[in-house]
CSV table of C-alpha atoms and ligand atoms in Angstrom, one decimal:
chain,number,residue,atom,x,y,z
G,1,MET,CA,-44.4,-0.9,-28.2
G,2,LYS,CA,-42.5,-3.1,-26.2
G,3,ASP,CA,-40.6,-5.2,-28.9
G,4,TYR,CA,-39.7,-2.0,-31.2
G,5,LEU,CA,-36.3,-3.3,-31.9
G,6,HIS,CA,-36.0,-7.2,-31.9
G,7,ILE,CA,-32.6,-8.8,-32.2
G,8,ASP,CA,-33.0,-12.4,-32.7
G,9,GLU,CA,-29.6,-14.7,-32.4
G,10,VAL,CA,-27.5,-12.1,-34.3
G,11,ALA,CA,-24.1,-13.9,-34.9
G,12,LYS,CA,-21.0,-12.5,-36.7
G,13,ARG,CA,-18.0,-13.9,-38.3
G,14,PHE,CA,-14.9,-12.2,-39.6
G,15,GLY,CA,-13.1,-15.6,-41.0
G,16,ASP,CA,-12.5,-18.1,-38.2
G,17,THR,CA,-13.2,-15.6,-35.3
G,18,GLU,CA,-16.4,-15.3,-33.9
G,19,VAL,CA,-17.0,-11.9,-33.1
G,20,LEU,CA,-20.8,-12.1,-32.1
G,21,LYS,CA,-22.2,-15.2,-30.5
G,22,GLY,CA,-25.7,-15.1,-30.9
G,23,ILE,CA,-27.0,-12.2,-29.5
G,24,SER,CA,-30.8,-11.5,-28.3
G,25,LEU,CA,-31.9,-8.3,-26.9
G,26,THR,CA,-36.0,-6.5,-27.0
G,27,ILE,CA,-36.3,-3.0,-26.8
G,28,GLY,CA,-38.9,-0.7,-26.2
G,29,LYS,CA,-39.8,2.5,-27.9
G,30,GLY,CA,-38.7,5.4,-26.5
G,31,ASP,CA,-35.7,3.4,-24.8
G,32,PHE,CA,-32.3,4.2,-24.0
G,33,VAL,CA,-30.3,1.4,-24.2
G,34,ALA,CA,-26.6,1.2,-23.7
G,35,LEU,CA,-24.1,-1.5,-24.9
G,36,LEU,CA,-21.3,-1.8,-22.6
G,37,GLY,CA,-18.5,-3.7,-22.7
G,38,PRO,CA,-14.6,-3.6,-23.1
G,39,SER,CA,-12.9,-2.9,-26.4
G,40,GLY,CA,-12.8,-5.4,-29.1
G,41,CYS,CA,-16.1,-7.4,-27.2
G,42,GLY,CA,-17.9,-6.8,-30.7
G,43,LYS,CA,-20.2,-3.5,-29.8
G,44,SER,CA,-19.6,-1.6,-32.9
G,45,THR,CA,-19.7,-4.6,-35.0
G,46,LEU,CA,-23.6,-4.9,-33.5
G,47,LEU,CA,-24.4,-1.1,-34.0
G,48,LYS,CA,-23.0,-1.4,-37.6
G,49,ILE,CA,-25.5,-4.8,-38.3
G,50,ILE,CA,-28.6,-3.0,-37.1
G,51,SER,CA,-27.7,0.2,-39.3
G,52,GLY,CA,-27.1,-2.1,-42.1
G,53,LEU,CA,-23.5,-1.0,-43.0
G,54,GLU,CA,-22.4,-4.7,-42.2
G,55,THR,CA,-24.4,-8.1,-42.5
G,56,GLU,CA,-25.4,-10.6,-40.1
G,57,THR,CA,-23.8,-14.2,-40.0
G,58,ALA,CA,-26.9,-15.5,-38.6
G,59,GLY,CA,-29.9,-14.2,-36.8
G,60,ARG,CA,-32.1,-11.6,-37.8
G,61,ILE,CA,-33.6,-8.0,-36.4
G,62,ARG,CA,-37.0,-6.6,-36.5
G,63,LEU,CA,-37.6,-2.9,-36.6
G,64,ALA,CA,-41.0,-1.3,-35.6
G,65,GLY,CA,-42.6,-4.3,-37.2
G,66,GLU,CA,-40.0,-4.9,-40.0
G,67,TRP,CA,-37.7,-7.8,-40.6
G,68,LEU,CA,-34.4,-5.8,-41.9
G,69,ALA,CA,-32.5,-8.5,-43.8
G,70,GLY,CA,-32.4,-7.4,-46.8
G,71,VAL,CA,-33.1,-3.5,-46.5
G,72,PRO,CA,-30.5,-1.6,-47.4
G,73,ALA,CA,-28.5,0.9,-44.8
G,74,PHE,CA,-30.5,3.9,-46.1
G,75,ARG,CA,-34.0,2.6,-46.3
G,76,ARG,CA,-33.7,1.4,-42.5
G,77,ASP,CA,-34.4,4.9,-41.3
G,78,ILE,CA,-31.7,4.7,-38.8
G,79,GLY,CA,-30.0,7.8,-37.8
G,80,VAL,CA,-26.1,6.8,-36.9
G,81,VAL,CA,-23.4,9.2,-35.0
G,82,PHE,CA,-19.9,7.5,-35.3
G,83,GLN,CA,-17.3,7.8,-32.9
G,84,SER,CA,-15.4,10.3,-35.3
G,85,TYR,CA,-18.4,12.0,-35.9
G,86,ALA,CA,-16.8,13.9,-39.0
G,87,LEU,CA,-18.6,16.3,-40.4
G,88,PHE,CA,-18.1,17.7,-43.9
G,89,PRO,CA,-15.6,20.9,-43.2
G,90,HIS,CA,-16.6,22.4,-46.4
G,91,LEU,CA,-20.1,22.6,-45.6
G,92,SER,CA,-22.0,25.0,-42.8
G,93,VAL,CA,-23.5,23.5,-40.1
G,94,ALA,CA,-26.8,23.9,-41.4
G,95,GLU,CA,-25.8,22.6,-44.5
G,96,ASN,CA,-24.5,19.2,-42.8
G,97,VAL,CA,-27.3,18.7,-41.1
G,98,ARG,CA,-29.3,19.0,-44.4
G,99,PHE,CA,-27.1,16.1,-46.0
G,100,GLY,CA,-29.3,13.3,-45.4
G,101,LEU,CA,-32.8,15.1,-46.4
G,102,ASP,CA,-30.9,16.2,-49.7
G,103,MET,CA,-29.9,12.4,-50.3
G,104,ARG,CA,-33.5,11.7,-50.0
G,105,HIS,CA,-34.8,14.1,-52.6
G,106,MET,CA,-36.8,16.1,-50.0
G,107,GLY,CA,-38.1,19.2,-51.0
G,108,ARG,CA,-36.7,22.7,-49.9
G,109,ALA,CA,-39.0,24.1,-47.7
G,110,GLU,CA,-39.7,20.8,-46.0
G,111,ALA,CA,-36.1,20.3,-45.6
G,112,GLU,CA,-35.3,23.6,-44.0
G,113,ALA,CA,-37.8,23.5,-41.5
G,114,ARG,CA,-36.4,19.6,-40.5
G,115,VAL,CA,-33.0,21.3,-40.4
G,116,GLN,CA,-34.8,24.2,-37.8
G,117,GLU,CA,-36.3,21.4,-36.0
G,118,ALA,CA,-33.1,19.3,-35.7
G,119,LEU,CA,-30.9,22.6,-34.7
G,120,ASP,CA,-33.6,23.6,-32.2
G,121,LEU,CA,-33.5,19.9,-30.6
G,122,VAL,CA,-29.7,20.3,-29.9
G,123,LYS,CA,-29.6,23.9,-29.1
G,124,LEU,CA,-27.9,25.1,-31.7
G,125,ASP,CA,-30.5,27.0,-33.5
G,126,ASN,CA,-28.6,29.8,-34.1
G,127,LEU,CA,-25.7,28.9,-35.4
G,128,GLY,CA,-26.5,26.9,-38.8
G,129,ASP,CA,-24.3,29.5,-40.6
G,130,ARG,CA,-21.1,29.0,-39.1
G,131,MET,CA,-18.5,26.3,-40.5
G,132,PRO,CA,-17.5,23.4,-38.3
G,133,HIS,CA,-13.6,24.7,-37.4
G,134,GLN,CA,-15.6,27.3,-35.8
G,135,LEU,CA,-17.3,25.4,-33.3
G,136,SER,CA,-16.3,23.8,-30.1
G,137,GLY,CA,-15.9,20.2,-30.1
G,138,GLY,CA,-19.1,19.7,-28.0
G,139,GLN,CA,-21.0,21.9,-30.6
G,140,GLN,CA,-19.2,19.8,-33.5
G,141,GLN,CA,-20.7,16.8,-31.9
G,142,ARG,CA,-24.1,18.2,-31.3
G,143,VAL,CA,-24.2,18.9,-35.1
G,144,ALA,CA,-23.7,15.2,-35.7
G,145,ILE,CA,-26.5,14.0,-33.6
G,146,ALA,CA,-28.7,17.0,-35.5
G,147,ARG,CA,-27.6,15.6,-38.2
G,148,ALA,CA,-28.6,12.1,-37.8
G,149,LEU,CA,-31.8,13.3,-35.8
G,150,ALA,CA,-32.7,15.4,-39.0
G,151,ILE,CA,-34.1,12.5,-40.5
G,152,ARG,CA,-36.4,11.8,-37.9
G,153,PRO,CA,-34.9,8.1,-37.6
G,154,ARG,CA,-36.9,5.4,-36.2
G,155,LEU,CA,-33.6,4.7,-34.1
G,156,LEU,CA,-30.8,6.5,-33.0
G,157,LEU,CA,-27.4,4.9,-32.7
G,158,LEU,CA,-24.5,6.8,-31.0
G,159,ASP,CA,-21.1,4.9,-31.5
G,160,GLU,CA,-19.0,5.7,-28.3
G,161,PRO,CA,-20.5,9.6,-28.7
G,162,LEU,CA,-18.6,11.2,-25.8
G,163,SER,CA,-14.9,9.5,-26.3
G,164,ASN,CA,-13.8,12.7,-28.4
G,165,LEU,CA,-14.7,14.9,-25.8
G,166,ASP,CA,-12.6,16.4,-22.7
G,167,ALA,CA,-13.4,15.0,-19.6
G,168,ILE,CA,-15.0,18.0,-18.0
G,169,LEU,CA,-17.8,18.4,-21.1
G,170,ARG,CA,-17.8,14.3,-21.3
G,171,LYS,CA,-19.8,15.0,-18.0
G,172,SER,CA,-22.0,17.4,-18.9
G,173,VAL,CA,-23.0,16.7,-22.5
G,174,ARG,CA,-23.9,13.3,-20.9
G,175,VAL,CA,-27.0,15.2,-19.1
G,176,ASP,CA,-27.5,17.3,-22.4
G,177,LEU,CA,-27.7,14.0,-24.5
G,178,ARG,CA,-30.2,12.2,-22.4
G,179,GLU,CA,-32.4,15.0,-22.0
G,180,LEU,CA,-32.1,15.7,-25.9
G,181,HIS,CA,-33.3,12.0,-26.1
G,182,ASP,CA,-36.0,12.4,-23.9
G,183,ARG,CA,-36.9,15.5,-25.8
G,184,ALA,CA,-36.8,14.2,-29.3
G,185,GLY,CA,-38.8,11.0,-28.3
G,186,THR,CA,-36.5,8.8,-30.0
G,187,THR,CA,-35.4,5.2,-29.3
G,188,THR,CA,-31.5,5.4,-28.7
G,189,VAL,CA,-28.9,2.4,-28.5
G,190,MET,CA,-25.6,3.9,-27.6
G,191,VAL,CA,-22.1,2.1,-27.4
G,192,THR,CA,-19.7,2.5,-25.0
G,193,HIS,CA,-16.9,1.2,-22.7
G,194,ASP,CA,-17.3,3.7,-20.2
G,195,GLN,CA,-19.4,2.2,-17.3
G,196,GLU,CA,-20.1,5.7,-15.9
G,197,GLU,CA,-21.6,6.7,-19.1
G,198,ALA,CA,-23.8,3.4,-19.8
G,199,MET,CA,-25.0,3.7,-16.0
G,200,SER,CA,-25.8,7.3,-15.6
G,201,MET,CA,-27.5,7.8,-19.0
G,202,ALA,CA,-29.4,4.4,-20.2
G,203,ASP,CA,-32.8,3.3,-19.0
G,204,ARG,CA,-31.1,-0.3,-19.1
G,205,VAL,CA,-27.8,-1.9,-19.8
G,206,ALA,CA,-26.8,-5.0,-22.0
G,207,VAL,CA,-23.2,-6.0,-20.7
G,208,MET,CA,-21.3,-7.4,-23.4
G,209,HIS,CA,-17.9,-9.6,-22.6
G,210,ASP,CA,-16.2,-11.7,-25.9
G,211,GLY,CA,-19.3,-11.2,-27.9
G,212,ALA,CA,-21.8,-12.4,-25.9
G,213,ILE,CA,-24.0,-10.4,-23.6
G,214,GLU,CA,-23.6,-11.4,-19.9
G,215,GLN,CA,-26.2,-9.2,-18.3
G,216,TRP,CA,-29.2,-7.2,-19.2
G,217,GLY,CA,-30.8,-4.9,-16.7
G,218,SER,CA,-31.4,-1.4,-14.9
G,219,PRO,CA,-28.4,0.3,-14.1
G,220,GLU,CA,-29.2,-0.4,-10.5
G,221,ASP,CA,-29.5,-4.5,-11.3
G,222,ILE,CA,-26.2,-4.4,-12.9
G,223,TYR,CA,-24.7,-2.7,-10.0
G,224,GLU,CA,-26.5,-4.2,-7.4
G,225,ARG,CA,-27.0,-7.9,-8.5
G,226,PRO,CA,-23.7,-8.2,-11.1
G,227,ALA,CA,-24.3,-11.8,-12.9
G,228,ASN,CA,-20.7,-12.3,-12.5
G,229,ALA,CA,-17.5,-11.1,-10.6
G,230,PHE,CA,-16.4,-9.6,-14.2
G,231,ILE,CA,-19.2,-7.2,-14.4
G,232,GLY,CA,-18.9,-6.6,-10.2
G,233,THR,CA,-15.2,-5.5,-11.1
G,234,PHE,CA,-16.1,-3.8,-14.3
G,235,VAL,CA,-19.0,-1.5,-13.2
G,236,GLY,CA,-18.6,1.0,-10.3
G,237,SER,CA,-16.0,3.6,-9.6
G,238,PRO,CA,-14.0,2.1,-7.8
G,239,PRO,CA,-15.1,-1.3,-9.2
G,240,ALA,CA,-15.8,-4.5,-6.7
G,241,SER,CA,-12.6,-5.5,-4.8
G,242,LEU,CA,-12.1,-9.2,-5.1
G,243,ILE,CA,-10.9,-11.5,-2.2
G,244,THR,CA,-11.0,-15.3,-2.1
G,245,ALA,CA,-11.9,-17.1,1.4
G,246,ARG,CA,-11.5,-20.4,2.2
G,247,ARG,CA,-14.2,-22.6,4.6
G,248,HIS,CA,-11.8,-24.2,7.4
G,249,LEU,CA,-12.2,-27.6,8.6
G,250,SER,CA,-12.6,-26.5,12.4
G,251,GLY,CA,-15.9,-24.1,10.8
G,252,GLY,CA,-15.0,-20.6,10.3
G,253,TRP,CA,-13.3,-19.3,7.5
G,254,ARG,CA,-9.7,-18.0,6.2
G,255,ILE,CA,-8.2,-15.5,4.5
G,256,GLY,CA,-5.0,-16.2,3.4
G,257,ASP,CA,-3.9,-18.2,6.3
G,258,THR,CA,-5.6,-15.9,8.9
G,259,ALA,CA,-9.0,-16.7,10.8
G,260,TRP,CA,-11.7,-15.2,9.7
G,261,THR,CA,-15.0,-15.0,12.1
G,262,PRO,CA,-18.3,-13.4,9.5
G,263,GLU,CA,-20.9,-11.7,11.2
G,264,THR,CA,-24.1,-14.1,11.6
G,265,THR,CA,-25.9,-12.7,8.4
G,266,LEU,CA,-23.2,-13.0,6.3
G,267,ALA,CA,-22.0,-16.7,7.8
G,268,ASP,CA,-25.5,-18.0,7.2
G,269,ARG,CA,-25.3,-16.8,3.3
G,270,LEU,CA,-21.8,-18.5,3.2
G,271,ASP,CA,-23.3,-21.7,5.1
G,272,GLY,CA,-26.2,-21.9,2.7
G,273,ILE,CA,-23.8,-22.5,-0.1
G,274,ARG,CA,-21.9,-25.5,0.0
G,275,ASN,CA,-18.4,-24.3,-1.8
G,276,LEU,CA,-15.2,-24.7,0.2
G,277,GLU,CA,-13.7,-21.6,-1.4
G,278,VAL,CA,-15.4,-18.7,-2.4
G,279,THR,CA,-15.0,-15.3,-3.9
G,280,LEU,CA,-16.5,-12.2,-1.9
G,281,GLY,CA,-17.2,-9.1,-4.2
G,282,VAL,CA,-17.0,-6.0,-2.0
G,283,ARG,CA,-17.8,-2.6,-2.9
G,284,ALA,CA,-15.1,0.5,-1.3
G,285,GLU,CA,-18.3,1.9,0.3
G,286,ARG,CA,-20.1,-0.9,1.8
G,287,ILE,CA,-16.8,-1.9,4.0
G,288,ASP,CA,-16.4,-0.4,7.7
G,289,LEU,CA,-12.7,0.3,9.2
G,290,VAL,CA,-12.9,-0.9,12.6
G,291,ALA,CA,-10.6,-2.5,15.2
G,292,PRO,CA,-8.3,-5.1,14.3
G,293,ASP,CA,-10.1,-7.5,17.0
G,294,ALA,CA,-13.7,-6.3,16.3
G,295,PRO,CA,-16.3,-9.2,15.6
G,296,GLY,CA,-16.8,-9.8,11.8
G,297,ALA,CA,-13.8,-8.3,10.7
G,298,PHE,CA,-10.6,-9.5,8.8
G,299,VAL,CA,-7.2,-7.9,9.5
G,300,ALA,CA,-5.7,-6.0,6.5
G,301,GLU,CA,-2.5,-3.5,5.9
G,302,LEU,CA,-2.7,-0.2,4.8
G,303,THR,CA,-0.1,0.2,1.5
G,304,SER,CA,-1.9,3.7,0.2
G,305,SER,CA,-4.5,6.2,0.0
G,306,GLU,CA,-5.8,8.5,-2.4
G,307,TYR,CA,-7.5,12.1,-1.4
G,308,LEU,CA,-10.7,12.5,-3.4
G,309,GLY,CA,-12.4,15.4,-1.9
G,310,GLY,CA,-15.2,14.9,0.5
G,311,GLY,CA,-13.6,11.2,1.6
G,312,ARG,CA,-10.9,9.1,0.6
G,313,LEU,CA,-10.2,5.8,-1.0
G,314,LEU,CA,-7.8,3.6,1.4
G,315,HIS,CA,-6.2,0.6,-0.8
G,316,PHE,CA,-5.3,-2.4,2.2
G,317,ALA,CA,-3.3,-5.7,1.2
G,318,ILE,CA,-4.6,-8.9,2.7
G,319,HIS,CA,-2.1,-11.5,1.8
G,320,GLY,CA,-1.7,-10.8,-1.5
G,321,GLN,CA,-4.9,-9.9,-2.5
G,322,ARG,CA,-5.9,-6.0,-2.4
G,323,ILE,CA,-9.2,-4.2,-1.2
G,324,ALA,CA,-10.4,-0.6,-1.9
G,325,VAL,CA,-12.3,1.0,0.9
G,326,ALA,CA,-14.0,4.7,0.7
G,327,HIS,CA,-13.4,6.1,4.3
G,328,ALA,CA,-14.2,9.6,5.5
G,329,GLY,CA,-12.4,9.7,8.7
G,330,SER,CA,-8.6,9.6,9.6
G,331,VAL,CA,-6.4,8.2,8.1
G,332,PRO,CA,-4.2,5.0,9.6
G,333,ASN,CA,-0.8,4.9,8.8
G,334,PRO,CA,0.8,3.2,6.0
G,335,GLY,CA,1.8,-0.3,7.1
G,336,GLU,CA,-0.7,-0.3,10.0
G,337,VAL,CA,-2.8,-3.3,10.3
G,338,VAL,CA,-6.2,-2.6,10.7
G,339,GLY,CA,-9.9,-4.4,10.7
G,340,LEU,CA,-12.0,-4.7,7.8
G,341,ARG,CA,-15.5,-5.4,8.1
G,342,PRO,CA,-18.1,-6.3,5.2
G,343,ARG,CA,-21.5,-5.2,5.4
G,344,SER,CA,-23.0,-8.4,5.6
G,345,ASP,CA,-26.0,-8.0,3.0
G,346,ASP,CA,-24.1,-6.3,0.4
G,347,VAL,CA,-21.3,-8.9,0.1
G,348,MET,CA,-21.6,-10.1,-3.2
G,349,LEU,CA,-20.7,-13.7,-3.4
G,350,PHE,CA,-19.4,-15.7,-6.5
G,351,ASP,CA,-18.2,-19.1,-7.2
G,352,VAL,CA,-14.0,-19.0,-7.5
G,353,ASN,CA,-14.1,-21.1,-10.7
G,354,THR,CA,-17.1,-19.8,-12.9
G,355,GLY,CA,-16.8,-16.3,-11.5
G,356,LEU,CA,-21.1,-16.6,-11.3
G,357,ARG,CA,-22.7,-15.1,-8.8
G,358,ILE,CA,-23.8,-17.8,-6.6
G,359,ASP,CA,-26.8,-16.8,-4.3
G,360,ASP,CA,-29.7,-14.5,-4.7
G,361,ARG,CA,-29.8,-12.1,-1.8
M,1,ADP,N1,-13.8,-6.1,-40.7
M,1,ADP,C1,-13.4,-6.7,-40.0
M,1,ADP,N2,-12.7,-7.6,-40.0
M,1,ADP,C2,-12.0,-8.4,-39.4
M,1,ADP,N3,-12.4,-8.5,-38.1
M,1,ADP,C3,-12.8,-7.4,-37.7
M,1,ADP,C4,-13.4,-6.5,-38.2
M,1,ADP,N4,-14.3,-5.1,-37.4
M,1,ADP,C5,-13.9,-5.8,-36.8
M,1,ADP,N5,-13.7,-6.8,-36.3
M,1,ADP,C6,-12.7,-7.8,-35.0
M,1,ADP,O1,-14.3,-7.8,-34.3
M,1,ADP,C7,-13.9,-7.9,-32.9
M,1,ADP,C8,-15.1,-6.5,-32.2
M,1,ADP,O2,-14.7,-5.2,-32.7
M,1,ADP,P1,-15.8,-4.1,-32.7
M,1,ADP,O3,-16.8,-4.5,-32.9
M,1,ADP,O4,-15.0,-3.4,-33.0
M,1,ADP,O5,-15.4,-3.9,-30.9
M,1,ADP,P2,-15.7,-2.8,-29.7
M,1,ADP,O6,-16.8,-1.7,-30.7
M,1,ADP,O7,-16.4,-3.4,-28.5
M,1,ADP,O8,-14.7,-2.4,-29.3
M,1,ADP,C9,-12.6,-7.1,-32.7
M,1,ADP,O9,-11.8,-8.1,-32.6
M,1,ADP,C10,-11.8,-6.4,-34.0
M,1,ADP,O10,-10.9,-6.7,-34.5
M,2,MG,MG1,-16.1,0.2,-31.1
C-alpha cells in the first residue's frame, strides 16, 4: 500500500508561533522513513501529532485508510519510542514489555506470547526476568522498542532513538534497528537530527527546516542532488563546502579577486545559467589537489589538516572562504599555496540569494 500513511497539509501553532507550516508526506507500508532536521525544526511535534499526543491546528492524517482526526492516541495502534525511552524501574523487562497489552486488557496467554515474540524480535528473549537497572543502555533501548512492538503497532514512531547511546554503540544499534524493522515488517518513522543516522538507516528521508519539508527523497537523491545549499551543507561528513564565484566581464570567473578558468564541462554548465554570481557546492571527496597552474584549478592556501585514518581532511582558505578536501597523498605544508580542481560533473550550483540548486545535472 503506497499511501499507507498520508499526512496532508498538517500545520501546528503554539500561540503565535507556527511550528509546522503545512507538512505533506505519503509513506508506503513497510517503509523506513527518517525526518531529519536541526533541533527545533518541528520533528517531535510532527511525531506527537501522528501519535495523537498533540493535536494539529490544520490538516489531516490517514493511516491504513482511516482518517485519524478525533481518534484518541490509545486507539491508533501506533507504537512510540521517545528519546528518553524511560522504562518502569520497578517492573521486570517482561512486565515492561507487557505494559501496553495490560492497558488493552489482553488475556494472559495471548499477552505472554506477544511479550515473547517482541523480546525475540529485539533478541532479548532470555532477559525477561531482569530488572531495567541490570541492563546496558543499548539493552534498555531494545526493551523500549519491544514494548512498542508488543502491541503489533500499525506504525512505529521513534524519536531520536539512538541519542542516549554512546558513539560506538550508536553505530551498531543503527544496523540492529534497521534489521529489526525488516524482520518485524513494521512501517517506521524515525526522527533524528543526525544526518548520518538518517542517511544510513532510512529508505527515504524528509529534510525539515523551520517547520517545512525542504526535500523528500532517497538518501542518494539528497546527497547527490540537494535541493538547496542548506541541505548540501547539512548532509555528508564533512558537509559540502560553499564557494562563491563571480562572472568576470572579460569572460572567465573570479573567486575573491583571483581569476579562475573552470574546465570545459563546468564552464558549459556555468554558461548555461545567467547568474553573475553563483555558489559552488563542493564535496570533500570530489575535488583534487593539483599544481597551482593546472587547468581548471583555483589556488588556495592550506590552513590545517586532520588525520582520519586511511586519509586526511585538509582545510584550505580561499579569500576568506573555507573548503575541505579529502586527500590520501602527501600533505602540503601549512601556508603552502596549491591548486584545487573540483570534478566538473560533481560541483553543485546554488543561487547565491535563495540558496536553491540552479541546474539539473
Ligand atoms: N508545547 C509547546 N509549547 C510551545 N512551544 C513548543 C511546544 N512544543 C514545542 N514547541 C516549540 O516548537 C518548536 C519545535 O519543537 P520540536 O518539535 O520539539 O522540534 P525538534 O523535535 O525538531 O527539535 C520549538 O521551537 C519548540 O520550542
Ligand atoms: Mg525533538
